[in-house]
PDB file of C-alpha atoms and ligand atoms in Angstrom:
ATOM      1  CA  MET A  26     -26.066  30.795 -10.583  1.00 78.00           C
ATOM      2  CA  THR A  27     -23.775  27.837  -9.924  1.00 93.00           C
ATOM      3  CA  THR A  28     -20.911  28.223  -7.511  1.00 97.00           C
ATOM      4  CA  LYS A  29     -17.598  28.686  -9.374  1.00 98.00           C
ATOM      5  CA  ARG A  30     -14.839  26.198  -8.619  1.00 98.00           C
ATOM      6  CA  LEU A  31     -11.067  26.512  -8.454  1.00 98.00           C
ATOM      7  CA  GLY A  32      -8.562  24.035  -7.059  1.00 98.00           C
ATOM      8  CA  LEU A  33      -4.958  23.049  -6.588  1.00 98.00           C
ATOM      9  CA  ILE A  34      -3.657  20.031  -8.539  1.00 98.00           C
ATOM     10  CA  GLY A  35      -0.629  18.148  -7.201  1.00 97.00           C
ATOM     11  CA  TYR A  36       0.533  15.427  -4.853  1.00 96.00           C
ATOM     12  CA  PRO A  37       1.047  15.517  -1.909  1.00 92.00           C
ATOM     13  CA  LEU A  38      -1.029  18.571  -0.947  1.00 93.00           C
ATOM     14  CA  SER A  39      -1.417  18.198   2.817  1.00 81.00           C
ATOM     15  CA  HIS A  40       0.969  21.143   3.514  1.00 75.00           C
ATOM     16  CA  SER A  41      -0.765  23.575   1.133  1.00 85.00           C
ATOM     17  CA  LEU A  42      -1.883  27.028   2.304  1.00 86.00           C
ATOM     18  CA  SER A  43      -3.330  28.021  -1.088  1.00 91.00           C
ATOM     19  CA  PRO A  44      -6.996  27.232  -0.205  1.00 95.00           C
ATOM     20  CA  VAL A  45      -6.870  29.567   2.810  1.00 94.00           C
ATOM     21  CA  ILE A  46      -5.327  32.405   0.788  1.00 94.00           C
ATOM     22  CA  GLN A  47      -7.481  32.017  -2.331  1.00 96.00           C
ATOM     23  CA  GLN A  48     -10.755  31.444  -0.456  1.00 97.00           C
ATOM     24  CA  ALA A  49     -10.161  34.648   1.503  1.00 96.00           C
ATOM     25  CA  ALA A  50      -9.640  36.565  -1.763  1.00 97.00           C
ATOM     26  CA  LEU A  51     -12.816  35.062  -3.312  1.00 97.00           C
ATOM     27  CA  ASP A  52     -14.882  35.907  -0.226  1.00 97.00           C
ATOM     28  CA  TYR A  53     -13.454  39.424   0.062  1.00 97.00           C
ATOM     29  CA  ASN A  54     -14.408  40.116  -3.565  1.00 96.00           C
ATOM     30  CA  GLY A  55     -17.926  38.700  -3.053  1.00 97.00           C
ATOM     31  CA  ILE A  56     -17.350  35.966  -5.664  1.00 97.00           C
ATOM     32  CA  ASP A  57     -19.563  32.871  -5.228  1.00 98.00           C
ATOM     33  CA  GLY A  58     -16.714  30.393  -5.522  1.00 98.00           C
ATOM     34  CA  VAL A  59     -14.780  27.682  -3.691  1.00 98.00           C
ATOM     35  CA  PHE A  60     -11.074  26.875  -3.799  1.00 98.00           C
ATOM     36  CA  GLU A  61     -10.427  23.175  -3.142  1.00 97.00           C
ATOM     37  CA  LEU A  62      -7.509  20.764  -2.877  1.00 97.00           C
ATOM     38  CA  TRP A  63      -7.514  18.318  -5.797  1.00 98.00           C
ATOM     39  CA  PRO A  64      -4.869  15.689  -4.926  1.00 98.00           C
ATOM     40  CA  THR A  65      -3.869  14.082  -8.226  1.00 98.00           C
ATOM     41  CA  ASN A  66      -1.159  11.564  -9.056  1.00 97.00           C
ATOM     42  CA  ALA A  67       0.500  11.239 -12.464  1.00 98.00           C
ATOM     43  CA  ASP A  68      -1.976   8.583 -13.694  1.00 98.00           C
ATOM     44  CA  GLU A  69      -4.932  10.802 -12.862  1.00 98.00           C
ATOM     45  CA  LEU A  70      -3.590  14.074 -14.321  1.00 98.00           C
ATOM     46  CA  ALA A  71      -5.133  13.833 -17.815  1.00 98.00           C
ATOM     47  CA  ALA A  72      -8.609  13.112 -16.402  1.00 98.00           C
ATOM     48  CA  ARG A  73      -8.243  15.951 -13.893  1.00 98.00           C
ATOM     49  CA  ILE A  74      -7.294  18.422 -16.654  1.00 98.00           C
ATOM     50  CA  ALA A  75     -10.248  17.222 -18.779  1.00 98.00           C
ATOM     51  CA  GLY A  76     -12.488  17.937 -15.775  1.00 98.00           C
ATOM     52  CA  LEU A  77     -11.426  21.608 -15.852  1.00 98.00           C
ATOM     53  CA  ARG A  78     -13.503  21.997 -19.026  1.00 97.00           C
ATOM     54  CA  ARG A  79     -16.750  21.769 -17.018  1.00 97.00           C
ATOM     55  CA  SER A  80     -18.563  25.093 -17.082  1.00 96.00           C
ATOM     56  CA  GLU A  81     -18.418  25.903 -13.364  1.00 97.00           C
ATOM     57  CA  VAL A  82     -14.591  25.602 -13.238  1.00 98.00           C
ATOM     58  CA  LEU A  83     -12.572  28.856 -13.608  1.00 97.00           C
ATOM     59  CA  GLY A  84      -9.163  27.198 -13.606  1.00 98.00           C
ATOM     60  CA  ALA A  85      -6.608  25.595 -11.305  1.00 98.00           C
ATOM     61  CA  GLY A  86      -3.252  25.911  -9.641  1.00 97.00           C
ATOM     62  CA  VAL A  87      -0.650  23.280 -10.512  1.00 96.00           C
ATOM     63  CA  THR A  88       2.135  22.188  -8.182  1.00 92.00           C
ATOM     64  CA  ILE A  89       4.600  19.339  -7.460  1.00 86.00           C
ATOM     65  CA  PRO A  90       5.051  17.098  -9.437  1.00 92.00           C
ATOM     66  CA  HIS A  91       2.995  18.224 -12.453  1.00 95.00           C
ATOM     67  CA  LYS A  92       4.284  21.686 -13.450  1.00 91.00           C
ATOM     68  CA  GLU A  93       6.102  20.329 -16.502  1.00 90.00           C
ATOM     69  CA  THR A  94       4.013  17.295 -17.487  1.00 96.00           C
ATOM     70  CA  VAL A  95       0.788  19.338 -17.617  1.00 98.00           C
ATOM     71  CA  ILE A  96       2.020  21.439 -20.577  1.00 97.00           C
ATOM     72  CA  PRO A  97       1.015  19.101 -23.464  1.00 98.00           C
ATOM     73  CA  MET A  98      -2.460  18.669 -21.942  1.00 98.00           C
ATOM     74  CA  LEU A  99      -3.344  22.379 -22.337  1.00 98.00           C
ATOM     75  CA  ASP A 100      -4.596  24.321 -25.388  1.00 98.00           C
ATOM     76  CA  GLN A 101      -2.198  27.271 -25.179  1.00 98.00           C
ATOM     77  CA  ILE A 102       0.902  28.260 -23.157  1.00 98.00           C
ATOM     78  CA  ASP A 103       1.738  31.859 -22.264  1.00 97.00           C
ATOM     79  CA  SER A 104       5.189  32.999 -23.483  1.00 93.00           C
ATOM     80  CA  VAL A 105       6.787  33.340 -20.014  1.00 92.00           C
ATOM     81  CA  ALA A 106       5.548  29.879 -19.003  1.00 94.00           C
ATOM     82  CA  SER A 107       6.810  28.510 -22.304  1.00 93.00           C
ATOM     83  CA  THR A 108      10.299  30.000 -21.768  1.00 91.00           C
ATOM     84  CA  ILE A 109      10.419  28.695 -18.202  1.00 90.00           C
ATOM     85  CA  GLY A 110       9.051  25.325 -19.297  1.00 88.00           C
ATOM     86  CA  ALA A 111       6.683  25.093 -16.332  1.00 88.00           C
ATOM     87  CA  VAL A 112       3.042  25.961 -15.695  1.00 95.00           C
ATOM     88  CA  ASN A 113       1.658  26.717 -12.215  1.00 94.00           C
ATOM     89  CA  THR A 114      -1.657  28.334 -13.187  1.00 97.00           C
ATOM     90  CA  VAL A 115      -4.317  27.140 -15.637  1.00 98.00           C
ATOM     91  CA  VAL A 116      -6.935  29.675 -16.711  1.00 98.00           C
ATOM     92  CA  LYS A 117     -10.018  28.901 -18.802  1.00 97.00           C
ATOM     93  CA  ARG A 118     -10.884  31.525 -21.406  1.00 95.00           C
ATOM     94  CA  ARG A 119     -13.735  30.935 -23.851  1.00 94.00           C
ATOM     95  CA  GLY A 120     -13.478  27.211 -23.180  1.00 95.00           C
ATOM     96  CA  ARG A 121      -9.736  27.035 -23.835  1.00 98.00           C
ATOM     97  CA  LEU A 122      -7.221  26.015 -21.145  1.00 98.00           C
ATOM     98  CA  ILE A 123      -4.258  28.416 -21.033  1.00 98.00           C
ATOM     99  CA  GLY A 124      -1.111  27.728 -18.984  1.00 98.00           C
ATOM    100  CA  TYR A 125       0.714  30.534 -17.155  1.00 97.00           C
ATOM    101  CA  ASN A 126       3.646  30.716 -14.764  1.00 95.00           C
ATOM    102  CA  THR A 127       3.190  33.203 -11.910  1.00 96.00           C
ATOM    103  CA  ASP A 128       6.136  31.846  -9.880  1.00 92.00           C
ATOM    104  CA  ALA A 129       8.719  34.093 -11.570  1.00 94.00           C
ATOM    105  CA  ASP A 130       6.772  37.291 -10.819  1.00 92.00           C
ATOM    106  CA  GLY A 131       5.912  36.128  -7.296  1.00 95.00           C
ATOM    107  CA  PHE A 132       9.531  35.171  -6.608  1.00 97.00           C
ATOM    108  CA  ILE A 133      10.914  38.587  -7.640  1.00 96.00           C
ATOM    109  CA  ARG A 134       8.136  40.711  -6.099  1.00 92.00           C
ATOM    110  CA  ALA A 135       8.528  38.953  -2.738  1.00 96.00           C
ATOM    111  CA  MET A 136      12.310  39.481  -2.763  1.00 97.00           C
ATOM    112  CA  GLU A 137      12.057  43.149  -3.692  1.00 96.00           C
ATOM    113  CA  GLU A 138       9.176  44.044  -1.393  1.00 93.00           C
ATOM    114  CA  LYS A 139       9.909  41.820   1.643  1.00 96.00           C
ATOM    115  CA  ALA A 140      13.728  41.782   1.653  1.00 98.00           C
ATOM    116  CA  GLY A 141      14.456  45.047  -0.214  1.00 98.00           C
ATOM    117  CA  PHE A 142      16.771  43.044  -2.487  1.00 98.00           C
ATOM    118  CA  SER A 143      17.108  43.691  -6.217  1.00 98.00           C
ATOM    119  CA  PRO A 144      18.851  41.011  -8.324  1.00 98.00           C
ATOM    120  CA  ILE A 145      20.486  43.596 -10.623  1.00 98.00           C
ATOM    121  CA  ASP A 146      24.300  43.063 -10.729  1.00 98.00           C
ATOM    122  CA  LYS A 147      24.113  40.343  -8.037  1.00 98.00           C
ATOM    123  CA  ARG A 148      25.707  36.884  -7.997  1.00 98.00           C
ATOM    124  CA  ALA A 149      23.181  34.167  -7.217  1.00 98.00           C
ATOM    125  CA  VAL A 150      23.351  30.458  -6.386  1.00 99.00           C
ATOM    126  CA  VAL A 151      20.167  28.435  -6.952  1.00 98.00           C
ATOM    127  CA  LEU A 152      19.807  24.965  -5.400  1.00 98.00           C
ATOM    128  CA  GLY A 153      17.573  22.505  -7.285  1.00 98.00           C
ATOM    129  CA  ALA A 154      16.576  22.098 -10.929  1.00 96.00           C
ATOM    130  CA  GLY A 155      12.828  21.346 -10.906  1.00 87.00           C
ATOM    131  CA  GLY A 156       9.955  23.505 -12.116  1.00 81.00           C
ATOM    132  CA  ALA A 157      10.396  26.048  -9.327  1.00 87.00           C
ATOM    133  CA  ALA A 158      14.106  26.406 -10.133  1.00 93.00           C
ATOM    134  CA  ARG A 159      13.313  27.093 -13.798  1.00 90.00           C
ATOM    135  CA  ALA A 160      11.137  30.054 -12.784  1.00 92.00           C
ATOM    136  CA  CYS A 161      13.699  31.418 -10.312  1.00 96.00           C
ATOM    137  CA  VAL A 162      16.700  31.088 -12.660  1.00 97.00           C
ATOM    138  CA  TRP A 163      14.848  32.685 -15.578  1.00 95.00           C
ATOM    139  CA  ALA A 164      13.552  35.518 -13.366  1.00 96.00           C
ATOM    140  CA  LEU A 165      17.007  36.295 -11.919  1.00 98.00           C
ATOM    141  CA  LEU A 166      18.653  36.367 -15.364  1.00 97.00           C
ATOM    142  CA  ASP A 167      15.772  38.347 -16.872  1.00 95.00           C
ATOM    143  CA  ARG A 168      16.184  40.936 -14.064  1.00 96.00           C
ATOM    144  CA  GLU A 169      19.895  41.343 -14.823  1.00 97.00           C
ATOM    145  CA  ALA A 170      21.642  39.231 -12.196  1.00 98.00           C
ATOM    146  CA  THR A 171      25.395  39.103 -12.992  1.00 98.00           C
ATOM    147  CA  SER A 172      25.487  35.300 -12.763  1.00 98.00           C
ATOM    148  CA  VAL A 173      23.444  32.325 -11.625  1.00 98.00           C
ATOM    149  CA  VAL A 174      25.153  29.125 -10.455  1.00 98.00           C
ATOM    150  CA  LEU A 175      22.773  26.193 -10.536  1.00 98.00           C
ATOM    151  CA  LEU A 176      23.568  23.312  -8.168  1.00 98.00           C
ATOM    152  CA  ASN A 177      21.514  20.114  -8.275  1.00 98.00           C
ATOM    153  CA  ARG A 178      21.824  16.574  -6.904  1.00 98.00           C
ATOM    154  CA  THR A 179      21.280  15.288 -10.469  1.00 98.00           C
ATOM    155  CA  VAL A 180      23.663  17.466 -12.465  1.00 98.00           C
ATOM    156  CA  GLU A 181      22.185  16.327 -15.825  1.00 98.00           C
ATOM    157  CA  ARG A 182      18.909  17.933 -14.821  1.00 97.00           C
ATOM    158  CA  ALA A 183      20.704  21.229 -14.146  1.00 98.00           C
ATOM    159  CA  ALA A 184      22.304  20.964 -17.598  1.00 98.00           C
ATOM    160  CA  MET A 185      18.878  20.436 -19.171  1.00 95.00           C
ATOM    161  CA  LEU A 186      17.538  23.493 -17.398  1.00 94.00           C
ATOM    162  CA  ARG A 187      20.414  25.626 -18.680  1.00 96.00           C
ATOM    163  CA  ASP A 188      20.100  24.273 -22.228  1.00 95.00           C
ATOM    164  CA  ARG A 189      16.455  25.352 -22.328  1.00 91.00           C
ATOM    165  CA  LEU A 190      17.236  28.972 -21.435  1.00 92.00           C
ATOM    166  CA  PRO A 191      17.203  31.566 -24.221  1.00 92.00           C
ATOM    167  CA  ALA A 192      20.742  31.732 -25.688  1.00 93.00           C
ATOM    168  CA  GLU A 193      21.296  35.314 -24.534  1.00 93.00           C
ATOM    169  CA  LEU A 194      20.770  34.277 -20.887  1.00 95.00           C
ATOM    170  CA  ARG A 195      22.679  30.980 -20.952  1.00 96.00           C
ATOM    171  CA  GLY A 196      26.120  32.645 -20.901  1.00 96.00           C
ATOM    172  CA  ARG A 197      25.524  33.975 -17.385  1.00 98.00           C
ATOM    173  CA  THR A 198      24.800  30.533 -15.903  1.00 98.00           C
ATOM    174  CA  GLU A 199      27.050  27.820 -14.508  1.00 98.00           C
ATOM    175  CA  ILE A 200      26.068  24.344 -13.338  1.00 98.00           C
ATOM    176  CA  ASP A 201      27.548  21.866 -10.879  1.00 98.00           C
ATOM    177  CA  ALA A 202      26.558  19.001  -8.600  1.00 98.00           C
ATOM    178  CA  LEU A 203      24.980  19.939  -5.264  1.00 98.00           C
ATOM    179  CA  THR A 204      27.798  18.983  -2.867  1.00 98.00           C
ATOM    180  CA  ASP A 205      29.207  20.592   0.278  1.00 98.00           C
ATOM    181  CA  GLU A 206      32.348  21.446  -1.658  1.00 98.00           C
ATOM    182  CA  ALA A 207      30.413  23.192  -4.455  1.00 98.00           C
ATOM    183  CA  CYS A 208      28.389  25.138  -1.875  1.00 98.00           C
ATOM    184  CA  HIS A 209      31.606  26.400  -0.288  1.00 98.00           C
ATOM    185  CA  ARG A 210      33.120  27.329  -3.635  1.00 98.00           C
ATOM    186  CA  TYR A 211      30.138  29.274  -5.004  1.00 98.00           C
ATOM    187  CA  VAL A 212      28.104  30.462  -2.005  1.00 98.00           C
ATOM    188  CA  SER A 213      31.095  32.056  -0.256  1.00 97.00           C
ATOM    189  CA  ILE A 214      31.341  34.667  -3.055  1.00 97.00           C
ATOM    190  CA  ALA A 215      27.581  35.015  -3.735  1.00 98.00           C
ATOM    191  CA  ASP A 216      25.089  37.751  -2.765  1.00 98.00           C
ATOM    192  CA  LEU A 217      22.014  35.513  -2.924  1.00 99.00           C
ATOM    193  CA  LEU A 218      21.343  31.831  -2.137  1.00 99.00           C
ATOM    194  CA  VAL A 219      17.977  30.409  -3.219  1.00 98.00           C
ATOM    195  CA  ASN A 220      16.701  26.968  -2.188  1.00 98.00           C
ATOM    196  CA  THR A 221      14.178  25.397  -4.554  1.00 97.00           C
ATOM    197  CA  THR A 222      14.782  21.773  -3.485  1.00 97.00           C
ATOM    198  CA  SER A 223      12.252  20.029  -1.296  1.00 94.00           C
ATOM    199  CA  LEU A 224      14.803  19.571   1.514  1.00 97.00           C
ATOM    200  CA  GLY A 225      13.433  21.168   4.699  1.00 96.00           C
ATOM    201  CA  MET A 226       9.798  20.884   3.616  1.00 94.00           C
ATOM    202  CA  LEU A 227       7.415  19.626   6.293  1.00 91.00           C
ATOM    203  CA  HIS A 228       6.095  16.080   5.706  1.00 89.00           C
ATOM    204  CA  SER A 229       8.750  15.392   3.048  1.00 91.00           C
ATOM    205  CA  GLU A 230      11.454  12.760   3.239  1.00 93.00           C
ATOM    206  CA  GLY A 231      14.161  15.410   3.887  1.00 95.00           C
ATOM    207  CA  GLU A 232      12.142  17.608   6.255  1.00 95.00           C
ATOM    208  CA  ASP A 233      14.867  17.925   8.907  1.00 96.00           C
ATOM    209  CA  ARG A 234      17.704  18.549   6.420  1.00 97.00           C
ATOM    210  CA  SER A 235      19.292  21.640   4.905  1.00 98.00           C
ATOM    211  CA  PRO A 236      20.452  21.532   1.256  1.00 98.00           C
ATOM    212  CA  ALA A 237      23.670  23.458   2.066  1.00 98.00           C
ATOM    213  CA  PRO A 238      26.254  23.138   4.854  1.00 98.00           C
ATOM    214  CA  ALA A 239      25.961  25.846   7.542  1.00 98.00           C
ATOM    215  CA  SER A 240      29.671  26.638   7.158  1.00 98.00           C
ATOM    216  CA  CYS A 241      29.206  28.143   3.657  1.00 98.00           C
ATOM    217  CA  LEU A 242      26.709  30.789   4.852  1.00 98.00           C
ATOM    218  CA  HIS A 243      27.920  34.318   5.615  1.00 98.00           C
ATOM    219  CA  ARG A 244      26.821  37.826   6.637  1.00 98.00           C
ATOM    220  CA  ASP A 245      26.776  39.344   3.141  1.00 98.00           C
ATOM    221  CA  LEU A 246      24.238  36.825   1.870  1.00 98.00           C
ATOM    222  CA  LEU A 247      20.466  36.905   1.449  1.00 98.00           C
ATOM    223  CA  VAL A 248      19.230  33.337   1.983  1.00 98.00           C
ATOM    224  CA  TYR A 249      15.874  32.853   0.281  1.00 98.00           C
ATOM    225  CA  ASP A 250      14.158  29.508   0.919  1.00 98.00           C
ATOM    226  CA  ILE A 251      11.049  29.131  -1.229  1.00 96.00           C
ATOM    227  CA  VAL A 252       9.854  26.298   1.039  1.00 94.00           C
ATOM    228  CA  TYR A 253       7.098  27.991   3.097  1.00 89.00           C
ATOM    229  CA  ASN A 254       6.178  25.281   5.576  1.00 89.00           C
ATOM    230  CA  PRO A 255       7.779  25.369   8.102  1.00 94.00           C
ATOM    231  CA  ALA A 256       8.296  29.165   8.199  1.00 95.00           C
ATOM    232  CA  VAL A 257      11.857  28.651   9.451  1.00 97.00           C
ATOM    233  CA  THR A 258      13.485  25.741   7.601  1.00 98.00           C
ATOM    234  CA  PRO A 259      16.791  24.158   8.726  1.00 98.00           C
ATOM    235  CA  LEU A 260      18.538  26.287   6.040  1.00 98.00           C
ATOM    236  CA  LEU A 261      16.991  29.540   7.334  1.00 98.00           C
ATOM    237  CA  ARG A 262      17.829  28.606  10.928  1.00 98.00           C
ATOM    238  CA  ASP A 263      21.496  28.099   9.932  1.00 98.00           C
ATOM    239  CA  ALA A 264      21.429  31.348   7.935  1.00 98.00           C
ATOM    240  CA  GLU A 265      20.169  33.337  10.938  1.00 98.00           C
ATOM    241  CA  ARG A 266      22.969  31.874  13.065  1.00 98.00           C
ATOM    242  CA  ALA A 267      25.508  32.887  10.417  1.00 98.00           C
ATOM    243  CA  GLY A 268      24.224  36.480  10.473  1.00 98.00           C
ATOM    244  CA  ALA A 269      22.815  36.298   6.932  1.00 98.00           C
ATOM    245  CA  ARG A 270      19.575  38.007   5.936  1.00 98.00           C
ATOM    246  CA  THR A 271      16.719  35.543   5.391  1.00 98.00           C
ATOM    247  CA  LEU A 272      13.480  35.308   3.453  1.00 98.00           C
ATOM    248  CA  GLY A 273      11.031  32.402   3.651  1.00 98.00           C
ATOM    249  CA  GLY A 274       8.679  31.147   0.967  1.00 96.00           C
ATOM    250  CA  LEU A 275       5.378  32.519   2.243  1.00 93.00           C
ATOM    251  CA  PRO A 276       5.628  35.948   0.522  1.00 96.00           C
ATOM    252  CA  MET A 277       6.376  34.237  -2.824  1.00 95.00           C
ATOM    253  CA  LEU A 278       3.366  31.959  -2.338  1.00 90.00           C
ATOM    254  CA  VAL A 279       1.158  34.963  -1.593  1.00 93.00           C
ATOM    255  CA  TYR A 280       2.448  37.032  -4.538  1.00 94.00           C
ATOM    256  CA  GLN A 281       2.234  34.179  -7.078  1.00 94.00           C
ATOM    257  CA  GLY A 282      -1.288  33.612  -5.763  1.00 95.00           C
ATOM    258  CA  VAL A 283      -2.153  37.286  -6.215  1.00 93.00           C
ATOM    259  CA  VAL A 284      -1.145  37.107  -9.877  1.00 93.00           C
ATOM    260  CA  ALA A 285      -3.041  33.805 -10.337  1.00 97.00           C
ATOM    261  CA  PHE A 286      -6.208  35.168  -8.670  1.00 97.00           C
ATOM    262  CA  GLU A 287      -6.184  38.169 -11.006  1.00 94.00           C
ATOM    263  CA  LEU A 288      -5.849  35.873 -14.028  1.00 96.00           C
ATOM    264  CA  TRP A 289      -8.728  33.611 -12.897  1.00 97.00           C
ATOM    265  CA  THR A 290     -11.181  36.299 -11.859  1.00 96.00           C
ATOM    266  CA  GLY A 291     -10.109  39.475 -13.664  1.00 94.00           C
ATOM    267  CA  ARG A 292     -10.362  41.245 -10.287  1.00 94.00           C
ATOM    268  CA  PRO A 293      -7.558  42.710  -8.126  1.00 88.00           C
ATOM    269  CA  ALA A 294      -6.683  40.388  -5.230  1.00 85.00           C
TER     270      ALA A 294
HETATM  271  P1  ATR B  27       9.502  21.645  -8.221  1.00 57.58           P
HETATM  272  O1  ATR B  27       8.797  21.525  -9.513  1.00 57.58           O
HETATM  273  O2  ATR B  27       8.652  22.230  -7.146  1.00 57.58           O
HETATM  274  O3  ATR B  27      10.805  22.372  -8.330  1.00 57.58           O
HETATM  275  P2  ATR B  27      10.635  18.971  -8.441  1.00 57.58           P
HETATM  276  O4  ATR B  27      10.606  19.085  -9.929  1.00 57.58           O
HETATM  277  O5  ATR B  27      10.155  17.705  -7.837  1.00 57.58           O
HETATM  278  O6  ATR B  27       9.794  20.134  -7.738  1.00 57.58           O
HETATM  279  O7  ATR B  27      12.133  19.276  -7.967  1.00 57.58           O
HETATM  280  C1  ATR B  27      12.561  19.001  -6.703  1.00 57.58           C
HETATM  281  C2  ATR B  27      14.015  19.426  -6.537  1.00 57.58           C
HETATM  282  O8  ATR B  27      14.451  19.012  -5.233  1.00 57.58           O
HETATM  283  C3  ATR B  27      14.971  18.773  -7.528  1.00 57.58           C
HETATM  284  O9  ATR B  27      16.001  19.670  -7.839  1.00 57.58           O
HETATM  285  C4  ATR B  27      15.503  17.578  -6.738  1.00 57.58           C
HETATM  286  O10 ATR B  27      16.776  17.117  -7.147  1.00 57.58           O
HETATM  287  P3  ATR B  27      16.897  16.009  -8.357  1.00 57.58           P
HETATM  288  O11 ATR B  27      16.704  16.760  -9.628  1.00 57.58           O
HETATM  289  O12 ATR B  27      18.266  15.479  -8.219  1.00 57.58           O
HETATM  290  O13 ATR B  27      15.851  14.986  -8.089  1.00 57.58           O
HETATM  291  C5  ATR B  27      15.610  18.200  -5.359  1.00 57.58           C
HETATM  292  N1  ATR B  27      15.641  17.190  -4.295  1.00 57.58           N
HETATM  293  C6  ATR B  27      14.616  16.435  -3.842  1.00 57.58           C
HETATM  294  N2  ATR B  27      15.033  15.612  -2.853  1.00 57.58           N
HETATM  295  C7  ATR B  27      16.350  15.852  -2.678  1.00 57.58           C
HETATM  296  C8  ATR B  27      17.363  15.319  -1.813  1.00 57.58           C
HETATM  297  N3  ATR B  27      17.080  14.352  -0.920  1.00 57.58           N
HETATM  298  N4  ATR B  27      18.622  15.810  -1.925  1.00 57.58           N
HETATM  299  C9  ATR B  27      18.911  16.787  -2.826  1.00 57.58           C
HETATM  300  N5  ATR B  27      18.017  17.321  -3.669  1.00 57.58           N
HETATM  301  C10 ATR B  27      16.756  16.866  -3.598  1.00 57.58           C
END
């Protein structure tokens, strides 16, 4: 039997821990398969997706910057992924490529299980408006957060994210530009601050920067940075100093990977 193949599609991928996590799950389950890094830029994406149709490929993970642009290249989109407008997992079933989003589930499960924090009746501020933000905002509203304030450097992108939400969720969202002043105004009265921007990420342009000023952080806040490398980002370091509770991005990565593994293999991770 040929060795099954899975991989992660994105660029850059040098910081990715997914191969370690997924390979361990394949080996533990006795599946003859490999999980590889498939660095792919925008020009190469269509050819890469076409390559998934080869028989030995089970599917792929999709990450920065392709979670939105991959959608029209697939045969079918799951309803949660369609609502969020972003795909992070491609599964092949009977030759058809189906797009899923496991970020929303992974995001919530990590917060509930690792920080003991439920979003119900909580006020949240989400920084960033990319594919990861779409999943987080939808998940928080779907799980009955009181309100979500979305702050982004490019405020038009935040507006687009809100406009795409189902009408019944849109009324609980607010948008503004990501500035120090906006952070002070909204974070000071929030229960939860989520960073989905790439600021603080190792090997990125803003790796030594925090998306929010330290002075807006406080003791009654959970600060959840979905950046997982480094484990303690500049934002989390400031949050610890301010006495806030903190959660890094590794549990979300693991939980979204658990859901993806189960979709690819049909076996519990
Ligand atoms: P993902 O799909 O993982 O969310 P993305 O779509 O590339 O990744 O989104 C990255 C996010 O980080 C965006 O919200 C981006 O802000 P813009 O929409 O204004 O581009 C944010 N981001 C990246 N670099 C930033 C910086 N130097 N300052 C502030 N925000 C930044």
